[in-house]
Short mmCIF file of C-alpha atoms and ligand atoms in Angstrom, two decimals:
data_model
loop_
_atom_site.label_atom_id
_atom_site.label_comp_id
_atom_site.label_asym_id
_atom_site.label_seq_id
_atom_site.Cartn_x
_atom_site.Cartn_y
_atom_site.Cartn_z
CA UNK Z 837 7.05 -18.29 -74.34
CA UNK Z 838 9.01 -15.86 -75.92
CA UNK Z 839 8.25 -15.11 -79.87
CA UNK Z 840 11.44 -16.67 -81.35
CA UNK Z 841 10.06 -19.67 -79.96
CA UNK Z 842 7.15 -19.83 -81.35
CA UNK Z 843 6.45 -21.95 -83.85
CA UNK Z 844 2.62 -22.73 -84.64
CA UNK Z 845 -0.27 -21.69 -83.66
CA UNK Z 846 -0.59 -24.10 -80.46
CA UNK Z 847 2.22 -22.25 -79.44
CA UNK Z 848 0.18 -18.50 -79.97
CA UNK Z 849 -2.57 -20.09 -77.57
CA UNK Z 850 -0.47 -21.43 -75.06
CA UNK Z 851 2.05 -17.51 -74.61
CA UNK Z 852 -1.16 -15.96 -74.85
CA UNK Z 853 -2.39 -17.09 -71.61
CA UNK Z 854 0.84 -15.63 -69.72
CA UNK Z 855 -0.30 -12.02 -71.57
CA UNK Z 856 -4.50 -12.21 -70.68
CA UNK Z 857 -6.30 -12.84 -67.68
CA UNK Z 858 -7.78 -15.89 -66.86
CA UNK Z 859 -11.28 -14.83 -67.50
CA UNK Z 860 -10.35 -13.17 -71.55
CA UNK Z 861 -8.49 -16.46 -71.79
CA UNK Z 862 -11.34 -18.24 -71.11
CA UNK Z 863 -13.60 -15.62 -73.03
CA UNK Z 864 -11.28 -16.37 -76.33
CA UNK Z 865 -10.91 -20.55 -76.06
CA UNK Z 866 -14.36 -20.98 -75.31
CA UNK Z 867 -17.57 -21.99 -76.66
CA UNK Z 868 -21.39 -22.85 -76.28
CA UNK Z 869 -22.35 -25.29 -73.39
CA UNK Z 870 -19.84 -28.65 -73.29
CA UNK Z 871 -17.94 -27.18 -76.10
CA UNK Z 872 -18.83 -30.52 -78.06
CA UNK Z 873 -19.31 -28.55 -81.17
CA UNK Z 874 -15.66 -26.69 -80.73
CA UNK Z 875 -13.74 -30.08 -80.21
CA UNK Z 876 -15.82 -31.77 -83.21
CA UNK Z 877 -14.05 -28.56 -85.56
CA UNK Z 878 -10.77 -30.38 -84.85
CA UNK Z 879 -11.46 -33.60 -84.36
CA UNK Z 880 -12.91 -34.01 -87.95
CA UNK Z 881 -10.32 -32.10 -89.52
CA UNK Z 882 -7.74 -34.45 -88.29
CA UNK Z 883 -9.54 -37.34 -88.81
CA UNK Z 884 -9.26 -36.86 -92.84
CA UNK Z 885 -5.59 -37.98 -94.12
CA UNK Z 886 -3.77 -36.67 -97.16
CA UNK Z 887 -2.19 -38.59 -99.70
CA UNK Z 888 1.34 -37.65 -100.06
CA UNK Z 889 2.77 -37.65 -103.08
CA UNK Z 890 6.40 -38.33 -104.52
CA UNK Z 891 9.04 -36.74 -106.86
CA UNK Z 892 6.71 -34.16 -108.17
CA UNK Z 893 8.22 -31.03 -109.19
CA UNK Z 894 7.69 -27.99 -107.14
CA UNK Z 895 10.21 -25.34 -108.08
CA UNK Z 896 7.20 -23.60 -109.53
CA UNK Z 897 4.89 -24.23 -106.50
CA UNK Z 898 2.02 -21.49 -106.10
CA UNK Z 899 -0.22 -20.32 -103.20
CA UNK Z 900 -2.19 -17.30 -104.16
CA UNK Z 901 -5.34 -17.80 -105.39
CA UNK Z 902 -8.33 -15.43 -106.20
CA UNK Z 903 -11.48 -14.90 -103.40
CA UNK Z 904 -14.39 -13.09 -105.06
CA UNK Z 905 -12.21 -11.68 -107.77
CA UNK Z 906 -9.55 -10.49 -105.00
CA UNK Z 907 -6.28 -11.57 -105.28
CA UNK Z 908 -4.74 -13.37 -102.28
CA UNK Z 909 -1.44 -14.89 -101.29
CA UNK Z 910 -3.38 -17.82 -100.21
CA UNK Z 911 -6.80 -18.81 -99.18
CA UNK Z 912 -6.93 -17.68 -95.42
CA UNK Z 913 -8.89 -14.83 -94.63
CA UNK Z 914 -9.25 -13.41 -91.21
CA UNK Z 915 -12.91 -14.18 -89.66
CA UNK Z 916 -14.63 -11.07 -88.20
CA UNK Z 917 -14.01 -10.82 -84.12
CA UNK Z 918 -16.29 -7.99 -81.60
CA UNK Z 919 -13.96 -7.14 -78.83
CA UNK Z 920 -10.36 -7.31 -80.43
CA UNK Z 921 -9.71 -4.38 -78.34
CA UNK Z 922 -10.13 -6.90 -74.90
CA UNK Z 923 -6.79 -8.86 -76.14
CA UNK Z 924 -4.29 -5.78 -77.31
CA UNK Z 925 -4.94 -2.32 -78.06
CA UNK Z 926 -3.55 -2.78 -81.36
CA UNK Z 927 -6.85 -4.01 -81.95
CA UNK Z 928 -8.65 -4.38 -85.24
CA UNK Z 929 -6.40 -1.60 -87.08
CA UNK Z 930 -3.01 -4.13 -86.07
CA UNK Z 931 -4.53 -7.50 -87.07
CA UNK Z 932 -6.13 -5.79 -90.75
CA UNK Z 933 -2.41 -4.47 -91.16
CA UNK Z 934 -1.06 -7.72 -90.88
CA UNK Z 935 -3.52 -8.80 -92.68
CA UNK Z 936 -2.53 -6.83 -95.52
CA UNK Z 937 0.98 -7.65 -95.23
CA UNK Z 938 0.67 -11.11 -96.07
CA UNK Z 939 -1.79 -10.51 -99.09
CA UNK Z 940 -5.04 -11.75 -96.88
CA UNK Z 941 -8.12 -10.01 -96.34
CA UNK Z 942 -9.22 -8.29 -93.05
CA UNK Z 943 -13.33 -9.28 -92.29
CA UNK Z 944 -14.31 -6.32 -89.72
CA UNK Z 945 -17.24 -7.60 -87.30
CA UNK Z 946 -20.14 -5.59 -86.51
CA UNK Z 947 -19.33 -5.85 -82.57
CA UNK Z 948 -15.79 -4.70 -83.59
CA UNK Z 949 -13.83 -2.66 -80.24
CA UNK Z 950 -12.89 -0.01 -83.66
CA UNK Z 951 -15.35 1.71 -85.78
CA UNK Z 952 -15.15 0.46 -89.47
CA UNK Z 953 -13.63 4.03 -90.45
CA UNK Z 954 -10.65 3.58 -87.87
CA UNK Z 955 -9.60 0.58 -89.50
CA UNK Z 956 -10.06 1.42 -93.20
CA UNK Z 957 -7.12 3.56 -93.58
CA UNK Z 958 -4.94 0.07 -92.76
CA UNK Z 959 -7.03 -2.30 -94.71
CA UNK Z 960 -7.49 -0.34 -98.28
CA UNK Z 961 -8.92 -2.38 -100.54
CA UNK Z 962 -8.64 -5.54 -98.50
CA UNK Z 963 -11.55 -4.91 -96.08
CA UNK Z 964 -14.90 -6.44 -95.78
CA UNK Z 965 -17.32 -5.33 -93.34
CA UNK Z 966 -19.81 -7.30 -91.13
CA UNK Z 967 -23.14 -6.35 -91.29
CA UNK Z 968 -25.81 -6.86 -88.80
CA UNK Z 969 -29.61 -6.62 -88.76
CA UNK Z 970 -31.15 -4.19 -86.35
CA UNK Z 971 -34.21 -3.60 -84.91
CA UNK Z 972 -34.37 -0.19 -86.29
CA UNK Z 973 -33.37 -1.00 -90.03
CA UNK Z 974 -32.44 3.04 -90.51
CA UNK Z 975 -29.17 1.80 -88.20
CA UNK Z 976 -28.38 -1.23 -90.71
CA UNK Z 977 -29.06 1.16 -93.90
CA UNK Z 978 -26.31 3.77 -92.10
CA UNK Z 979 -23.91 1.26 -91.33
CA UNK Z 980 -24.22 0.38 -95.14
CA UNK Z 981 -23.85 3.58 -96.74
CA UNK Z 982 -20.42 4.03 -94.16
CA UNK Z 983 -19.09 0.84 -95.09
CA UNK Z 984 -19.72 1.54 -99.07
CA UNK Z 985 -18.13 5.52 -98.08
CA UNK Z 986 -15.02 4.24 -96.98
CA UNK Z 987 -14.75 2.10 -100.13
CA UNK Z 988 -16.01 -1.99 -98.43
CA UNK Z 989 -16.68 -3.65 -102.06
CA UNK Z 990 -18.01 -6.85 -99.84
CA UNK Z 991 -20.80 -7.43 -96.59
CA UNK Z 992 -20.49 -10.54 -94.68
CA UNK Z 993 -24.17 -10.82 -93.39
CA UNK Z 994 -23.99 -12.10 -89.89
CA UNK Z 995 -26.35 -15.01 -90.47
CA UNK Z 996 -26.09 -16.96 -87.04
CA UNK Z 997 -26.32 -14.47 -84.26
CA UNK Z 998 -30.37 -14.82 -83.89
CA UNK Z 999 -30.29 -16.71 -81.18
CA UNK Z 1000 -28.34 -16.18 -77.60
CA UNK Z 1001 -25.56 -18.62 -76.63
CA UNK Z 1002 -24.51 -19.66 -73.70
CA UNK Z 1003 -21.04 -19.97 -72.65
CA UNK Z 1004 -20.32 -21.48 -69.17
CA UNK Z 1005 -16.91 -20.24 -69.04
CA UNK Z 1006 -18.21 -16.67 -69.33
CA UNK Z 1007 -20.72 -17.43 -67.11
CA UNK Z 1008 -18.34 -18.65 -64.23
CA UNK Z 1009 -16.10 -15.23 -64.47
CA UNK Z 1010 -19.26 -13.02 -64.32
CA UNK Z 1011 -18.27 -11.61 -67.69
CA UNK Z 1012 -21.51 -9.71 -68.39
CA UNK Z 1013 -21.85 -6.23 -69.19
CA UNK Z 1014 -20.63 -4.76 -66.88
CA UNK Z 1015 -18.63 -7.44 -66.07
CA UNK Z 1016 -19.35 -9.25 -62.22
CA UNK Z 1017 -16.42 -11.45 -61.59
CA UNK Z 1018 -15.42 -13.81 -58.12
CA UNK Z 1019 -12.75 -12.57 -56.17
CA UNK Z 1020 -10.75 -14.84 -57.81
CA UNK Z 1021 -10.48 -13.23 -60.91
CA UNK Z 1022 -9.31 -10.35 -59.07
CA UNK Z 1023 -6.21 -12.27 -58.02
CA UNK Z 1024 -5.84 -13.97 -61.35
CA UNK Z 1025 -6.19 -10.56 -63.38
CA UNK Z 1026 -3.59 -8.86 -60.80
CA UNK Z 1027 -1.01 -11.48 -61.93
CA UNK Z 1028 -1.41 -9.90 -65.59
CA UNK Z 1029 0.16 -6.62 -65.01
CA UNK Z 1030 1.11 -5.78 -68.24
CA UNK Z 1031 -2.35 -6.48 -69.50
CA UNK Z 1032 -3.76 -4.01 -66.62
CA UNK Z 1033 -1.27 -1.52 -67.87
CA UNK Z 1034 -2.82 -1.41 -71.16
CA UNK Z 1035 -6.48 -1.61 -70.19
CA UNK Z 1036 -5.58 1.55 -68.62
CA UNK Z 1037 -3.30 3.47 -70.59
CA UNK Z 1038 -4.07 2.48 -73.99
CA UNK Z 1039 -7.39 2.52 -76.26
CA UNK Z 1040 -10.35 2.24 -74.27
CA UNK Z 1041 -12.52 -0.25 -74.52
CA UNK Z 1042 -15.64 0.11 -77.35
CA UNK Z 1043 -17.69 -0.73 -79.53
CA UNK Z 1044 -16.43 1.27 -82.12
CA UNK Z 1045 -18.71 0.81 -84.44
CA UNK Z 1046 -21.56 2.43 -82.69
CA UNK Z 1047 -22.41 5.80 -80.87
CA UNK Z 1048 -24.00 7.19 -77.93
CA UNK Z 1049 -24.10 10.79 -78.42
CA UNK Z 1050 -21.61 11.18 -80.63
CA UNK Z 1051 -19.66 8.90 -78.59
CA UNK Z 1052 -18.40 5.46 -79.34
CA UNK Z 1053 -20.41 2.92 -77.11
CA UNK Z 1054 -18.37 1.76 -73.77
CA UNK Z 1055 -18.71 -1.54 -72.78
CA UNK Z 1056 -20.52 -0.96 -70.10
CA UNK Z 1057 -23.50 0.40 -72.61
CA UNK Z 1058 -23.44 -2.26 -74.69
CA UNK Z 1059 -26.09 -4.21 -73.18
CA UNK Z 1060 -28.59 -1.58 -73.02
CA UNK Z 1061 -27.91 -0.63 -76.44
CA UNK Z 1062 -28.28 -4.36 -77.59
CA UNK Z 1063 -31.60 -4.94 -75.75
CA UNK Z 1064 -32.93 -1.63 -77.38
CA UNK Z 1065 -31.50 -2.43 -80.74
CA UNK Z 1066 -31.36 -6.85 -81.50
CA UNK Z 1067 -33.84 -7.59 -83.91
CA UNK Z 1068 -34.73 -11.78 -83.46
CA UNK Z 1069 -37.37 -11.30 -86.53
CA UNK Z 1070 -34.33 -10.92 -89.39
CA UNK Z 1071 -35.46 -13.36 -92.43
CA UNK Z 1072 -34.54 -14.09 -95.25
CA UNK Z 1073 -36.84 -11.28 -96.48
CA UNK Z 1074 -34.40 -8.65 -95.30
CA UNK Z 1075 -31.30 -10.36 -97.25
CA UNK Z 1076 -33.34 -10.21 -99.47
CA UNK Z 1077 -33.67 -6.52 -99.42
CA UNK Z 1078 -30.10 -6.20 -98.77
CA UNK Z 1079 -29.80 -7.88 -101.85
CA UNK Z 1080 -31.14 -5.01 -103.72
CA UNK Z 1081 -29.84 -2.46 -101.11
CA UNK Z 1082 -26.17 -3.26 -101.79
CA UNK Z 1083 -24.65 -3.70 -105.23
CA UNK Z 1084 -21.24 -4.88 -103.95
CA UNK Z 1085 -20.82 -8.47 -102.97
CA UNK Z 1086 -22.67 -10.05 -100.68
CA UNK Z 1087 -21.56 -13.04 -98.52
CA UNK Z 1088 -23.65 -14.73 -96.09
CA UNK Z 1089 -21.74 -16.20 -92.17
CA UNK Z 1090 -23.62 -18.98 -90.53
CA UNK Z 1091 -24.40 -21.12 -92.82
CA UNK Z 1092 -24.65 -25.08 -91.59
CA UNK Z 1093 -27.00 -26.34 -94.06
CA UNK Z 1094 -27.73 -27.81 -97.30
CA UNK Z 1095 -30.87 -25.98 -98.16
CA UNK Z 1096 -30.32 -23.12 -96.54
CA UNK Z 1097 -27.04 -22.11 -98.66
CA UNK Z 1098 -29.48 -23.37 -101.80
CA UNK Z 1099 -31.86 -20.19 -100.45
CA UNK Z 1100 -28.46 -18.14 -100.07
CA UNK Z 1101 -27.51 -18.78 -103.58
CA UNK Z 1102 -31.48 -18.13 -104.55
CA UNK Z 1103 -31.59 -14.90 -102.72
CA UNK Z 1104 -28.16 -13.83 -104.13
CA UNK Z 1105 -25.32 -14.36 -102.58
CA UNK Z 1106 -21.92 -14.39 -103.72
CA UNK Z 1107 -20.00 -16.61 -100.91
CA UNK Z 1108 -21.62 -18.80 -98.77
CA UNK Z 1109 -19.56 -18.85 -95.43
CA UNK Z 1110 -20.04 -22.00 -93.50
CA UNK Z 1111 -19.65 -21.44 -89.82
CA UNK Z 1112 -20.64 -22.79 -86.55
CA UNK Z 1113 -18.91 -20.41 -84.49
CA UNK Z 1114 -15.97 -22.04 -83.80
CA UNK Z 1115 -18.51 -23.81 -81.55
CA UNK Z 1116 -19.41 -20.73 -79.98
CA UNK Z 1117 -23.21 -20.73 -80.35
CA UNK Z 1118 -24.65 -23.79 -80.82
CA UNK Z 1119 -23.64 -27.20 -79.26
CA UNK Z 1120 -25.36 -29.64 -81.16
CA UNK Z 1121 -24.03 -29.27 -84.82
CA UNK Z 1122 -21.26 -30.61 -86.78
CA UNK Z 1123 -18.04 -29.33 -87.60
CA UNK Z 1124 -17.95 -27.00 -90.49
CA UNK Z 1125 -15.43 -29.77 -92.49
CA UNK Z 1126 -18.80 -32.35 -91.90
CA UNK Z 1127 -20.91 -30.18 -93.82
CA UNK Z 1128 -18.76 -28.77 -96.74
CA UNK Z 1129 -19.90 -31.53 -99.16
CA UNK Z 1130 -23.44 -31.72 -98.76
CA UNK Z 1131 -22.93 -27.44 -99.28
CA UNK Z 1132 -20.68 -27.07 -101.84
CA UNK Z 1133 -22.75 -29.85 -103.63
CA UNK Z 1134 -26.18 -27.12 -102.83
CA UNK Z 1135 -24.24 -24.14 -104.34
CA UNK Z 1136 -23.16 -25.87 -107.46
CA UNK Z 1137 -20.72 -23.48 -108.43
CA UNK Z 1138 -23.07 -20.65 -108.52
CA UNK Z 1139 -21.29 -18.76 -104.93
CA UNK Z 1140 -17.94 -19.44 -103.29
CA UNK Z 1141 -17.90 -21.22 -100.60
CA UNK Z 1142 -15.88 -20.68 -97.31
CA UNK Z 1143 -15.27 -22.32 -94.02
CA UNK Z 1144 -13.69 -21.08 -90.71
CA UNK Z 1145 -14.04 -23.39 -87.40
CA UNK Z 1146 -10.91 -24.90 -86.19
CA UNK Z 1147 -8.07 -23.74 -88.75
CA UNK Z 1148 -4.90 -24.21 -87.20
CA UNK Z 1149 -2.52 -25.55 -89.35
CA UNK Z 1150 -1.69 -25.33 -93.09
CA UNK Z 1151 -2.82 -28.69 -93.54
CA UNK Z 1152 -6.51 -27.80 -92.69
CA UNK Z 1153 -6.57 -25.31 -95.40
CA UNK Z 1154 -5.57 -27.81 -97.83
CA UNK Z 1155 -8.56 -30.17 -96.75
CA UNK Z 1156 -11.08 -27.89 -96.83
CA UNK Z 1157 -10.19 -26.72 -101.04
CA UNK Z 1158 -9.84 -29.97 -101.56
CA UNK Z 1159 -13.69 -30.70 -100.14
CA UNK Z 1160 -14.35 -27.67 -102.43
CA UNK Z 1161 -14.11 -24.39 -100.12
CA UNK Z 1162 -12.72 -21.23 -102.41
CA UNK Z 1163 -10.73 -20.36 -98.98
CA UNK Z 1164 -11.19 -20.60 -95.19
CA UNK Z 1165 -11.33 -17.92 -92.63
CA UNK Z 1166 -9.79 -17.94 -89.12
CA UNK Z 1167 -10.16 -16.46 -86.15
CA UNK Z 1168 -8.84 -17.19 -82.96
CA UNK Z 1169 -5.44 -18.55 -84.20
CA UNK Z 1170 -4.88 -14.28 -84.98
CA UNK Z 1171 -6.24 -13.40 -81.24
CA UNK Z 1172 -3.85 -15.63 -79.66
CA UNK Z 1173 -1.15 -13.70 -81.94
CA UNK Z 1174 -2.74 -10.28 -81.39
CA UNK Z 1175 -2.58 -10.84 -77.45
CA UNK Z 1176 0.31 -12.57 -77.26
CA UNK Z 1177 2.65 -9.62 -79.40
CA UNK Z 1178 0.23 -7.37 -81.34
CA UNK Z 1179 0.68 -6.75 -85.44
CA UNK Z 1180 3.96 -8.49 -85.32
CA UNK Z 1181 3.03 -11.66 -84.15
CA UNK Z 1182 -0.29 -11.37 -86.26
CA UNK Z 1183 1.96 -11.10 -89.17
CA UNK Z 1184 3.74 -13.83 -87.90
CA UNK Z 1185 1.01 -16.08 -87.35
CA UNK Z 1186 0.01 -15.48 -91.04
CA UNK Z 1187 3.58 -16.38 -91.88
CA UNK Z 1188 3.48 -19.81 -89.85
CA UNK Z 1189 -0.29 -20.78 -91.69
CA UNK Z 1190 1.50 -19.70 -94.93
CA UNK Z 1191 4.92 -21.97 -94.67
CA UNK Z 1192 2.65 -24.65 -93.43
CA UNK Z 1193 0.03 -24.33 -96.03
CA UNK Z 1194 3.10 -24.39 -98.78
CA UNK Z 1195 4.35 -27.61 -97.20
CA UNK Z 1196 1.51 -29.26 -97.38
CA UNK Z 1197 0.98 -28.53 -101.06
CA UNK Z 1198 4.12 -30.14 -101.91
CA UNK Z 1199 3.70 -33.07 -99.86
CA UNK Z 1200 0.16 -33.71 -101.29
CA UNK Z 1201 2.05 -32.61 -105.17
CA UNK Z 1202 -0.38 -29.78 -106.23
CA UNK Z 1203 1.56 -27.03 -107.46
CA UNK Z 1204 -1.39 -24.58 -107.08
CA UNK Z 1205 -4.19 -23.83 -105.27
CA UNK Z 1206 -6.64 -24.76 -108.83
CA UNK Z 1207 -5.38 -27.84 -108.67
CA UNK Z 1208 -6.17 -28.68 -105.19
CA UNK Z 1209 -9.40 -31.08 -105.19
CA UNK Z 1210 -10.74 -34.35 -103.81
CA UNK Z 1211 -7.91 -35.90 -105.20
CA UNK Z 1212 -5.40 -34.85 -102.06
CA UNK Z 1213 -6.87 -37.46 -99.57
CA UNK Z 1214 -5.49 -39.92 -98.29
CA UNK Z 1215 -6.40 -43.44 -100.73
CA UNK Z 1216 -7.80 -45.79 -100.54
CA UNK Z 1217 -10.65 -44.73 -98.63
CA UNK Z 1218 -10.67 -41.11 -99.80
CA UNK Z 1219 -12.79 -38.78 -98.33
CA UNK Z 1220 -16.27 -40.84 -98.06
CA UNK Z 1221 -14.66 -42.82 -94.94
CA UNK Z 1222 -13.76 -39.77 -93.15
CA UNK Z 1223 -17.04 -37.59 -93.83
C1 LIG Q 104 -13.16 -13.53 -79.64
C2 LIG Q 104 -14.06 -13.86 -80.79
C3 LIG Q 104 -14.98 -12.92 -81.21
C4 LIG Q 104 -15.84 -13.22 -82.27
N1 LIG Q 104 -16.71 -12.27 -82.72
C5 LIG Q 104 -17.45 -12.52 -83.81
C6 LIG Q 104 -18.24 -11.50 -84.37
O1 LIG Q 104 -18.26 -10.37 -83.89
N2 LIG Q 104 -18.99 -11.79 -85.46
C7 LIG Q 104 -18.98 -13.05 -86.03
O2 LIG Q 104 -19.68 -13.28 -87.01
N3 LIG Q 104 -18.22 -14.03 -85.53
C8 LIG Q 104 -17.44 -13.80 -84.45
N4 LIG Q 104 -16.63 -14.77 -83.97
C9 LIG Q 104 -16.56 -16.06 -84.67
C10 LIG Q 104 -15.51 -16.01 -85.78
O3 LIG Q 104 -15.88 -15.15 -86.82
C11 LIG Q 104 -15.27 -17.37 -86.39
O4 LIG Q 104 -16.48 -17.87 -86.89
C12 LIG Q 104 -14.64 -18.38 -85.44
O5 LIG Q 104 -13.70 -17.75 -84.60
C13 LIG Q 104 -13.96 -19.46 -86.26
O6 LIG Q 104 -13.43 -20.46 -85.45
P1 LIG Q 104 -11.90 -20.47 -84.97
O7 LIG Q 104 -11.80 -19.45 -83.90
O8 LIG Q 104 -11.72 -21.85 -84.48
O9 LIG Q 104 -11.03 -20.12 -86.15
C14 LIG Q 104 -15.78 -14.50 -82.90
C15 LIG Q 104 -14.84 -15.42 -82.47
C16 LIG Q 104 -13.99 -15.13 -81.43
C17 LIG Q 104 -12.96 -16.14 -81.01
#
């Protein structure tokens, strides 16, 4: 599909499959196990209806909003993603720009294909860095002093990556380090030309964020330089020594549960970002939307709260403020952009969410994003029936 014709973010997913091989198709739309946990994202976002309202005026309607004292056009932030550089080149430096460009706010993952110090030139002010806990904490400590050297005023703690997942669809294409895949996938890959062509003429393939002498890691390192470095005993104990560590603000990603965004708030944290994923770890929890209440209820206005898991249309965005979430991050729905026609259909994509997210305002008569609260669903049965 060509990108005049595209039109939402179905439409991203869908072109991006005629720019990626089968197996980084699968790699991108996939999650833990049955993918139960994935579907559930969706399905319980668009099981909760909005009241639309009439004759409400809306010449002065208003999107932006404020996320941990940051300014934003609206409240869609991009989640952190390892690997960007599998889908484009353009990589994390093209989606951050277009981040930028529609007044959002770039999260850079700690698996990132670019080194945090590539992408800050194109981020400014509008970057937040992922931070992971290694086995060797000098290695977390470093990454913290770079990320508060090129200016990162906010660490998303990765909160849900103790644990290994398992995702068939991975499995099935041999997509291990270094990669094993059937003859098939030789065939399928061969019909993606233009995404050979890059793999071997543009930016190689990293982890940016790390080094082997000096060197960024290849891919083909990464696993030896995970089983040296993963640290399965992180606690609470070392956010709490982040805590004191860092004096910027501190967000935690993972979060599913009641009491342990209560301990979050205890232990400090400024945002509270409830994630499952997108169904990518663990197949036996909710969706994110399930959760928000019982959360935002724990936090009681002492952190933000986010949510990311199945964004896709403006509509969701309005749901999840009105269930109490200060903004929601996505991140496939910019992937499928990124492969599909790099920073400009990023930008685009941010431009569809944007529209749609404006639209559904209007319909549901809140004139800005303040406003937006329990009130917006659908009555009489409100929110209680759906969640
Ligand atoms: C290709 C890809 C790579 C990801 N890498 C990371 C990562 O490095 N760190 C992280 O915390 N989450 C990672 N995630 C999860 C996202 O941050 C986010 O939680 C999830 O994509 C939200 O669901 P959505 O894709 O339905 O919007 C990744 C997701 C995808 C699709």
């Amino acid at each position: 599909m060509r990108n005049k014709w595209i039109v939402s973010i179905d439409d991203y997913r869908k072109a991006s499959r005629w720019h990626l091989p089968k197996m980084i198709t699968d790699y991108l739309d996939g999650g833990a196990l049955d993918e139960i946990t994935m579907r559930a994202n969706r399905d319980s976002l668009d099981a909760l209806k909005l009241r639309q309202r009439s004759m409400v005026d809306l010449s002065n309607l208003a999107t932006d909003t404020t996320v941990l004292g940051q300014s934003v056009a609206l409240p869609l932030i991009v989640a952190p993603m390892g690997m960007l550089t599998i889908f484009h080149p353009g990589s994390d430096p093209a989606v951050a720009r277009a981040a930028v460009a529609a007044g959002s706010i770039f999260i850079h993952s700690a698996w990132a294909g670019c080194s945090l110090e590539e992408v800050a030139p194109f981020a400014g002010d509008k970057l937040w860095a992922q931070v992971a806990f290694w086995k060797d904490p000098a290695e977390t400590e470093s990454y913290i002093q770079r990320a508060r050297k090129v200016g990162v005023k906010t660490l998303v703690v990765a909160g849900d990556v103790g644990s290994a997942s398992k995702r068939e669809r991975d499995l099935h294409h041999g997509l291990s380090m270094p990669p094993k895949p059937p003859v098939i996938d030789y065939f399928t890959t061969a019909m993606r030309p233009q995404w050979i062509y890059r793999w071997l003429t543009g930016r190689k393939m990293t982890y940016g964020n790390y080094t082997i002498g000096g060197k960024a890691l290849r891919m083909n390192q990464m696993n030896q330089w995970m089983a040296n470095n993963k640290n399965s005993s992180a606690s609470w104990d070392d956010f709490a020594k982040l805590r004191q560590q860092w004096d910027g603000k501190l967000v935690i990603k993972g979060i599913m549960d009641a009491e342990d965004a209560a301990r979050a708030v205890a232990e400090g944290a400024d945002g509270v970002f409830i994630s499952n994923h997108g169904g990518r770890q663990f197949d036996a929890q909710p969706a994110t939307i399930d959760v928000l209440p019982s959360i935002v209820e724990a936090v009681d206005g002492k952190a933000e709260v986010y949510l990311d898991g199945g964004i896709r249309r403006g509509h969701d965005i309005v749901k999840a403020v009105g269930l109490g979430a200060t903004a929601v991050m996505a991140g496939r729905p910019f992937a499928y952009a990124l492969a599909t026609g790099g920073e400009p259909a990023v930008a685009k994509a941010f431009k569809i969410l944007h529209d749609e997210f404006k639209g559904a305002m209007g319909f549901v008569g809140k004139t800005n994003v303040a406003s937006i609260d329990e009130s917006v669903f659908a009555l009489p049965s409100r929110v209680n029936d759906y969640v």
